Amino acid sequence: MALEKLGKALNSALKKLARSKTVDEATIKEVVRDIQRALIQADVNVRLVLQLTKTIEKRALEEEPPAGASKKEHIIQIVYEELTKFLGKEAKPLEIKEKPTVLLTVGIQGSGKTTSVAKLARHLQKRGYKVGVVCSDTWRPGAYYQLKQLLEPYGIEVSGDPEEKDAVKLAYKGVEYFRGKDVDVIIVDSAGRHKEESGLIEEMKQISQAIKPHEVILVIDGTIGQQAYNQALAFKEATPIGSIIVTKLDGSAKGGGALSAVAATGAPIKFIGVGERIDDLEAFDPKRFVSRLLG
Ligand code: GDP
């Protein structure tokens, strides 16, 4: 992962702490400054960084370690806890409750939406669900063939019609088709042609009204870093049933910025994309993520 750089920088801050002879105020402040620098380099919003590191510093200076733990261990625990909270605290897994559960994915072209739909379909199939995928992208006829190519080897059916120009009709027809097919999950991929979030969200609303999805999933490109905040916020305001996939975290030094920006909106990140292959999707769990980041 390209977040390795952030992980390394955070680690070296904590190692400095581990190596220091005494843990006084100056040591704590130095460690906090190193953490600040590491996060800012990963494109985390400066205001968020200051809030986070202020909390870490305050806790590190004021709290007594619990019985059996050293001051150093306790500070490391504080950093771990605060970073986890910073990324959303608890894992919020995707729930498949009803049969069929209908999921609608939206996202700006190039964000990795189509790839993510295929990855998600495969992820659910591996967990025993029968999945149908609907392509309602009327802007990019290639999306339908892309999905078929990615999913047919796994026996996952894709519904679509590259000739049809009405996205709402395509989505509706596809969902109806799979309702008759005894699938557990229907994933609808929508167009991402709008450069403006408003157009994207308007189409999302129309498709949403037609197919009544259980959940709308926004796909955000992790390489945009902290700009992900506005995208996630616009989306969250438009729909009460949102969750987010942040993609391309393997290729971007700004991944920390994107993840923390999305988490700051309160929209749950449920998956992260960590590569171009169909299996490169991970369920997002802040605790596990931070443990791995800190090694
Ligand atoms: P869409 O226009 O949003 O549907 O985007 P696509 O799904 O076609 O993806 C755009 C490009 O991003 C493709 O080259 C994908 O292989 C690539 N991509 C998608 N997700 C990831 C990811 O998690 N990591 C990497 N490295 N590339 C990705």
mmCIF file with all atom_site columns, N, CA and C in Angstrom, residues 99-141:
data_model
loop_
_atom_site.group_PDB
_atom_site.id
_atom_site.type_symbol
_atom_site.label_atom_id
_atom_site.label_alt_id
_atom_site.label_comp_id
_atom_site.label_asym_id
_atom_site.label_entity_id
_atom_site.label_seq_id
_atom_site.pdbx_PDB_ins_code
_atom_site.Cartn_x
_atom_site.Cartn_y
_atom_site.Cartn_z
_atom_site.occupancy
_atom_site.B_iso_or_equiv
_atom_site.pdbx_formal_charge
_atom_site.auth_seq_id
_atom_site.auth_comp_id
_atom_site.auth_asym_id
_atom_site.auth_atom_id
_atom_site.pdbx_PDB_model_num
ATOM 1   N N  . LYS A 1 99  ? -34.043 -10.246 0.974   1.00 0.00 ? 99  LYS A N  1
ATOM 2   C CA . LYS A 1 99  ? -33.759 -10.867 -0.320  1.00 0.00 ? 99  LYS A CA 1
ATOM 3   C C  . LYS A 1 99  ? -34.779 -10.400 -1.341  1.00 0.00 ? 99  LYS A C  1
ATOM 4   N N  . PRO A 1 100 ? -34.416 -9.760  -2.432  1.00 0.00 ? 100 PRO A N  1
ATOM 5   C CA . PRO A 1 100 ? -33.064 -9.315  -2.709  1.00 0.00 ? 100 PRO A CA 1
ATOM 6   C C  . PRO A 1 100 ? -32.761 -7.961  -2.057  1.00 0.00 ? 100 PRO A C  1
ATOM 7   N N  . THR A 1 101 ? -31.511 -7.771  -1.676  1.00 0.00 ? 101 THR A N  1
ATOM 8   C CA . THR A 1 101 ? -31.055 -6.456  -1.225  1.00 0.00 ? 101 THR A CA 1
ATOM 9   C C  . THR A 1 101 ? -30.561 -5.709  -2.466  1.00 0.00 ? 101 THR A C  1
ATOM 10  N N  . VAL A 1 102 ? -31.082 -4.481  -2.634  1.00 0.00 ? 102 VAL A N  1
ATOM 11  C CA . VAL A 1 102 ? -30.713 -3.702  -3.821  1.00 0.00 ? 102 VAL A CA 1
ATOM 12  C C  . VAL A 1 102 ? -29.709 -2.617  -3.424  1.00 0.00 ? 102 VAL A C  1
ATOM 13  N N  . LEU A 1 103 ? -28.567 -2.602  -4.093  1.00 0.00 ? 103 LEU A N  1
ATOM 14  C CA . LEU A 1 103 ? -27.531 -1.606  -3.820  1.00 0.00 ? 103 LEU A CA 1
ATOM 15  C C  . LEU A 1 103 ? -27.339 -0.752  -5.065  1.00 0.00 ? 103 LEU A C  1
ATOM 16  N N  . LEU A 1 104 ? -27.277 0.557   -4.868  1.00 0.00 ? 104 LEU A N  1
ATOM 17  C CA . LEU A 1 104 ? -27.030 1.462   -5.998  1.00 0.00 ? 104 LEU A CA 1
ATOM 18  C C  . LEU A 1 104 ? -25.672 2.125   -5.804  1.00 0.00 ? 104 LEU A C  1
ATOM 19  N N  . THR A 1 105 ? -24.809 2.010   -6.796  1.00 0.00 ? 105 THR A N  1
ATOM 20  C CA . THR A 1 105 ? -23.508 2.677   -6.665  1.00 0.00 ? 105 THR A CA 1
ATOM 21  C C  . THR A 1 105 ? -23.450 3.912   -7.557  1.00 0.00 ? 105 THR A C  1
ATOM 22  N N  . VAL A 1 106 ? -22.879 4.961   -7.016  1.00 0.00 ? 106 VAL A N  1
ATOM 23  C CA . VAL A 1 106 ? -22.711 6.207   -7.754  1.00 0.00 ? 106 VAL A CA 1
ATOM 24  C C  . VAL A 1 106 ? -21.280 6.696   -7.559  1.00 0.00 ? 106 VAL A C  1
ATOM 25  N N  . GLY A 1 107 ? -20.842 7.546   -8.475  1.00 0.00 ? 107 GLY A N  1
ATOM 26  C CA . GLY A 1 107 ? -19.487 8.081   -8.344  1.00 0.00 ? 107 GLY A CA 1
ATOM 27  C C  . GLY A 1 107 ? -19.066 8.723   -9.646  1.00 0.00 ? 107 GLY A C  1
ATOM 28  N N  . ILE A 1 108 ? -18.162 9.667   -9.550  1.00 0.00 ? 108 ILE A N  1
ATOM 29  C CA . ILE A 1 108 ? -17.710 10.392  -10.726 1.00 0.00 ? 108 ILE A CA 1
ATOM 30  C C  . ILE A 1 108 ? -16.857 9.482   -11.613 1.00 0.00 ? 108 ILE A C  1
ATOM 31  N N  . GLN A 1 109 ? -17.027 9.651   -12.923 1.00 0.00 ? 109 GLN A N  1
ATOM 32  C CA . GLN A 1 109 ? -16.271 8.849   -13.890 1.00 0.00 ? 109 GLN A CA 1
ATOM 33  C C  . GLN A 1 109 ? -14.781 8.841   -13.570 1.00 0.00 ? 109 GLN A C  1
ATOM 34  N N  . GLY A 1 110 ? -14.209 7.668   -13.607 1.00 0.00 ? 110 GLY A N  1
ATOM 35  C CA . GLY A 1 110 ? -12.787 7.543   -13.328 1.00 0.00 ? 110 GLY A CA 1
ATOM 36  C C  . GLY A 1 110 ? -12.480 7.253   -11.870 1.00 0.00 ? 110 GLY A C  1
ATOM 37  N N  . SER A 1 111 ? -13.520 7.320   -11.033 1.00 0.00 ? 111 SER A N  1
ATOM 38  C CA . SER A 1 111 ? -13.305 7.097   -9.597  1.00 0.00 ? 111 SER A CA 1
ATOM 39  C C  . SER A 1 111 ? -12.985 5.634   -9.301  1.00 0.00 ? 111 SER A C  1
ATOM 40  N N  . GLY A 1 112 ? -13.336 4.763   -10.249 1.00 0.00 ? 112 GLY A N  1
ATOM 41  C CA . GLY A 1 112 ? -13.129 3.334   -10.001 1.00 0.00 ? 112 GLY A CA 1
ATOM 42  C C  . GLY A 1 112 ? -14.446 2.645   -9.672  1.00 0.00 ? 112 GLY A C  1
ATOM 43  N N  . LYS A 1 113 ? -15.544 3.284   -10.062 1.00 0.00 ? 113 LYS A N  1
ATOM 44  C CA . LYS A 1 113 ? -16.877 2.775   -9.717  1.00 0.00 ? 113 LYS A CA 1
ATOM 45  C C  . LYS A 1 113 ? -17.170 1.424   -10.354 1.00 0.00 ? 113 LYS A C  1
ATOM 46  N N  . THR A 1 114 ? -16.963 1.332   -11.672 1.00 0.00 ? 114 THR A N  1
ATOM 47  C CA . THR A 1 114 ? -17.292 0.085   -12.361 1.00 0.00 ? 114 THR A CA 1
ATOM 48  C C  . THR A 1 114 ? -16.447 -1.075  -11.825 1.00 0.00 ? 114 THR A C  1
ATOM 49  N N  . THR A 1 115 ? -15.166 -0.808  -11.658 1.00 0.00 ? 115 THR A N  1
ATOM 50  C CA . THR A 1 115 ? -14.282 -1.823  -11.073 1.00 0.00 ? 115 THR A CA 1
ATOM 51  C C  . THR A 1 115 ? -14.782 -2.215  -9.682  1.00 0.00 ? 115 THR A C  1
ATOM 52  N N  . SER A 1 116 ? -15.196 -1.216  -8.903  1.00 0.00 ? 116 SER A N  1
ATOM 53  C CA . SER A 1 116 ? -15.644 -1.496  -7.535  1.00 0.00 ? 116 SER A CA 1
ATOM 54  C C  . SER A 1 116 ? -16.934 -2.316  -7.513  1.00 0.00 ? 116 SER A C  1
ATOM 55  N N  . VAL A 1 117 ? -17.812 -2.070  -8.483  1.00 0.00 ? 117 VAL A N  1
ATOM 56  C CA . VAL A 1 117 ? -19.054 -2.857  -8.569  1.00 0.00 ? 117 VAL A CA 1
ATOM 57  C C  . VAL A 1 117 ? -18.688 -4.331  -8.796  1.00 0.00 ? 117 VAL A C  1
ATOM 58  N N  . ALA A 1 118 ? -17.756 -4.558  -9.723  1.00 0.00 ? 118 ALA A N  1
ATOM 59  C CA . ALA A 1 118 ? -17.338 -5.933  -9.994  1.00 0.00 ? 118 ALA A CA 1
ATOM 60  C C  . ALA A 1 118 ? -16.685 -6.553  -8.755  1.00 0.00 ? 118 ALA A C  1
ATOM 61  N N  . LYS A 1 119 ? -15.844 -5.780  -8.100  1.00 0.00 ? 119 LYS A N  1
ATOM 62  C CA . LYS A 1 119 ? -15.174 -6.284  -6.898  1.00 0.00 ? 119 LYS A CA 1
ATOM 63  C C  . LYS A 1 119 ? -16.198 -6.632  -5.815  1.00 0.00 ? 119 LYS A C  1
ATOM 64  N N  . LEU A 1 120 ? -17.172 -5.741  -5.651  1.00 0.00 ? 120 LEU A N  1
ATOM 65  C CA . LEU A 1 120 ? -18.178 -5.960  -4.606  1.00 0.00 ? 120 LEU A CA 1
ATOM 66  C C  . LEU A 1 120 ? -19.030 -7.191  -4.921  1.00 0.00 ? 120 LEU A C  1
ATOM 67  N N  . ALA A 1 121 ? -19.383 -7.349  -6.199  1.00 0.00 ? 121 ALA A N  1
ATOM 68  C CA . ALA A 1 121 ? -20.177 -8.517  -6.601  1.00 0.00 ? 121 ALA A CA 1
ATOM 69  C C  . ALA A 1 121 ? -19.408 -9.796  -6.268  1.00 0.00 ? 121 ALA A C  1
ATOM 70  N N  . ARG A 1 122 ? -18.139 -9.795  -6.574  1.00 0.00 ? 122 ARG A N  1
ATOM 71  C CA . ARG A 1 122 ? -17.291 -10.959 -6.311  1.00 0.00 ? 122 ARG A CA 1
ATOM 72  C C  . ARG A 1 122 ? -17.128 -11.186 -4.795  1.00 0.00 ? 122 ARG A C  1
ATOM 73  N N  . HIS A 1 123 ? -16.936 -10.095 -4.070  1.00 0.00 ? 123 HIS A N  1
ATOM 74  C CA . HIS A 1 123 ? -16.796 -10.164 -2.608  1.00 0.00 ? 123 HIS A CA 1
ATOM 75  C C  . HIS A 1 123 ? -18.027 -10.843 -1.990  1.00 0.00 ? 123 HIS A C  1
ATOM 76  N N  . LEU A 1 124 ? -19.201 -10.437 -2.455  1.00 0.00 ? 124 LEU A N  1
ATOM 77  C CA . LEU A 1 124 ? -20.443 -10.999 -1.900  1.00 0.00 ? 124 LEU A CA 1
ATOM 78  C C  . LEU A 1 124 ? -20.627 -12.451 -2.353  1.00 0.00 ? 124 LEU A C  1
ATOM 79  N N  . GLN A 1 125 ? -20.261 -12.719 -3.587  1.00 0.00 ? 125 GLN A N  1
ATOM 80  C CA . GLN A 1 125 ? -20.364 -14.095 -4.083  1.00 0.00 ? 125 GLN A CA 1
ATOM 81  C C  . GLN A 1 125 ? -19.490 -15.029 -3.238  1.00 0.00 ? 125 GLN A C  1
ATOM 82  N N  . LYS A 1 126 ? -18.294 -14.546 -2.904  1.00 0.00 ? 126 LYS A N  1
ATOM 83  C CA . LYS A 1 126 ? -17.392 -15.375 -2.096  1.00 0.00 ? 126 LYS A CA 1
ATOM 84  C C  . LYS A 1 126 ? -17.990 -15.671 -0.714  1.00 0.00 ? 126 LYS A C  1
ATOM 85  N N  . ARG A 1 127 ? -18.886 -14.784 -0.276  1.00 0.00 ? 127 ARG A N  1
ATOM 86  C CA . ARG A 1 127 ? -19.535 -14.999 1.011   1.00 0.00 ? 127 ARG A CA 1
ATOM 87  C C  . ARG A 1 127 ? -20.846 -15.784 0.883   1.00 0.00 ? 127 ARG A C  1
ATOM 88  N N  . GLY A 1 128 ? -21.064 -16.323 -0.294  1.00 0.00 ? 128 GLY A N  1
ATOM 89  C CA . GLY A 1 128 ? -22.204 -17.230 -0.462  1.00 0.00 ? 128 GLY A CA 1
ATOM 90  C C  . GLY A 1 128 ? -23.462 -16.610 -1.032  1.00 0.00 ? 128 GLY A C  1
ATOM 91  N N  . TYR A 1 129 ? -23.415 -15.339 -1.406  1.00 0.00 ? 129 TYR A N  1
ATOM 92  C CA . TYR A 1 129 ? -24.613 -14.698 -1.955  1.00 0.00 ? 129 TYR A CA 1
ATOM 93  C C  . TYR A 1 129 ? -24.678 -14.857 -3.469  1.00 0.00 ? 129 TYR A C  1
ATOM 94  N N  . LYS A 1 130 ? -25.896 -15.016 -3.955  1.00 0.00 ? 130 LYS A N  1
ATOM 95  C CA . LYS A 1 130 ? -26.081 -14.996 -5.405  1.00 0.00 ? 130 LYS A CA 1
ATOM 96  C C  . LYS A 1 130 ? -26.310 -13.540 -5.816  1.00 0.00 ? 130 LYS A C  1
ATOM 97  N N  . VAL A 1 131 ? -25.500 -13.051 -6.738  1.00 0.00 ? 131 VAL A N  1
ATOM 98  C CA . VAL A 1 131 ? -25.501 -11.617 -7.066  1.00 0.00 ? 131 VAL A CA 1
ATOM 99  C C  . VAL A 1 131 ? -25.849 -11.389 -8.536  1.00 0.00 ? 131 VAL A C  1
ATOM 100 N N  . GLY A 1 132 ? -26.650 -10.357 -8.801  1.00 0.00 ? 132 GLY A N  1
ATOM 101 C CA . GLY A 1 132 ? -26.898 -9.903  -10.161 1.00 0.00 ? 132 GLY A CA 1
ATOM 102 C C  . GLY A 1 132 ? -26.435 -8.457  -10.278 1.00 0.00 ? 132 GLY A C  1
ATOM 103 N N  . VAL A 1 133 ? -25.835 -8.101  -11.408 1.00 0.00 ? 133 VAL A N  1
ATOM 104 C CA . VAL A 1 133 ? -25.325 -6.731  -11.579 1.00 0.00 ? 133 VAL A CA 1
ATOM 105 C C  . VAL A 1 133 ? -26.053 -6.052  -12.738 1.00 0.00 ? 133 VAL A C  1
ATOM 106 N N  . VAL A 1 134 ? -26.499 -4.819  -12.489 1.00 0.00 ? 134 VAL A N  1
ATOM 107 C CA . VAL A 1 134 ? -27.210 -4.057  -13.511 1.00 0.00 ? 134 VAL A CA 1
ATOM 108 C C  . VAL A 1 134 ? -26.334 -2.891  -13.945 1.00 0.00 ? 134 VAL A C  1
ATOM 109 N N  . CYS A 1 135 ? -26.120 -2.761  -15.244 1.00 0.00 ? 135 CYS A N  1
ATOM 110 C CA . CYS A 1 135 ? -25.372 -1.608  -15.727 1.00 0.00 ? 135 CYS A CA 1
ATOM 111 C C  . CYS A 1 135 ? -26.366 -0.577  -16.259 1.00 0.00 ? 135 CYS A C  1
ATOM 112 N N  . SER A 1 136 ? -26.428 0.583   -15.630 1.00 0.00 ? 136 SER A N  1
ATOM 113 C CA . SER A 1 136 ? -27.339 1.623   -16.130 1.00 0.00 ? 136 SER A CA 1
ATOM 114 C C  . SER A 1 136 ? -26.548 2.846   -16.593 1.00 0.00 ? 136 SER A C  1
ATOM 115 N N  . ASP A 1 137 ? -25.308 2.595   -16.977 1.00 0.00 ? 137 ASP A N  1
ATOM 116 C CA . ASP A 1 137 ? -24.454 3.685   -17.459 1.00 0.00 ? 137 ASP A CA 1
ATOM 117 C C  . ASP A 1 137 ? -24.739 3.931   -18.939 1.00 0.00 ? 137 ASP A C  1
ATOM 118 N N  . THR A 1 138 ? -25.477 4.984   -19.237 1.00 0.00 ? 138 THR A N  1
ATOM 119 C CA . THR A 1 138 ? -25.851 5.273   -20.630 1.00 0.00 ? 138 THR A CA 1
ATOM 120 C C  . THR A 1 138 ? -24.803 6.141   -21.307 1.00 0.00 ? 138 THR A C  1
ATOM 121 N N  . TRP A 1 139 ? -23.877 6.607   -20.536 1.00 0.00 ? 139 TRP A N  1
ATOM 122 C CA . TRP A 1 139 ? -22.878 7.542   -21.046 1.00 0.00 ? 139 TRP A CA 1
ATOM 123 C C  . TRP A 1 139 ? -21.687 6.805   -21.632 1.00 0.00 ? 139 TRP A C  1
ATOM 124 N N  . ARG A 1 140 ? -21.329 5.717   -20.979 1.00 0.00 ? 140 ARG A N  1
ATOM 125 C CA . ARG A 1 140 ? -20.133 4.979   -21.372 1.00 0.00 ? 140 ARG A CA 1
ATOM 126 C C  . ARG A 1 140 ? -20.548 3.535   -21.674 1.00 0.00 ? 140 ARG A C  1
ATOM 127 N N  . PRO A 1 141 ? -20.880 3.254   -22.965 1.00 0.00 ? 141 PRO A N  1
ATOM 128 C CA . PRO A 1 141 ? -21.352 1.910   -23.315 1.00 0.00 ? 141 PRO A CA 1
ATOM 129 C C  . PRO A 1 141 ? -20.336 0.830   -22.924 1.00 0.00 ? 141 PRO A C  1
#
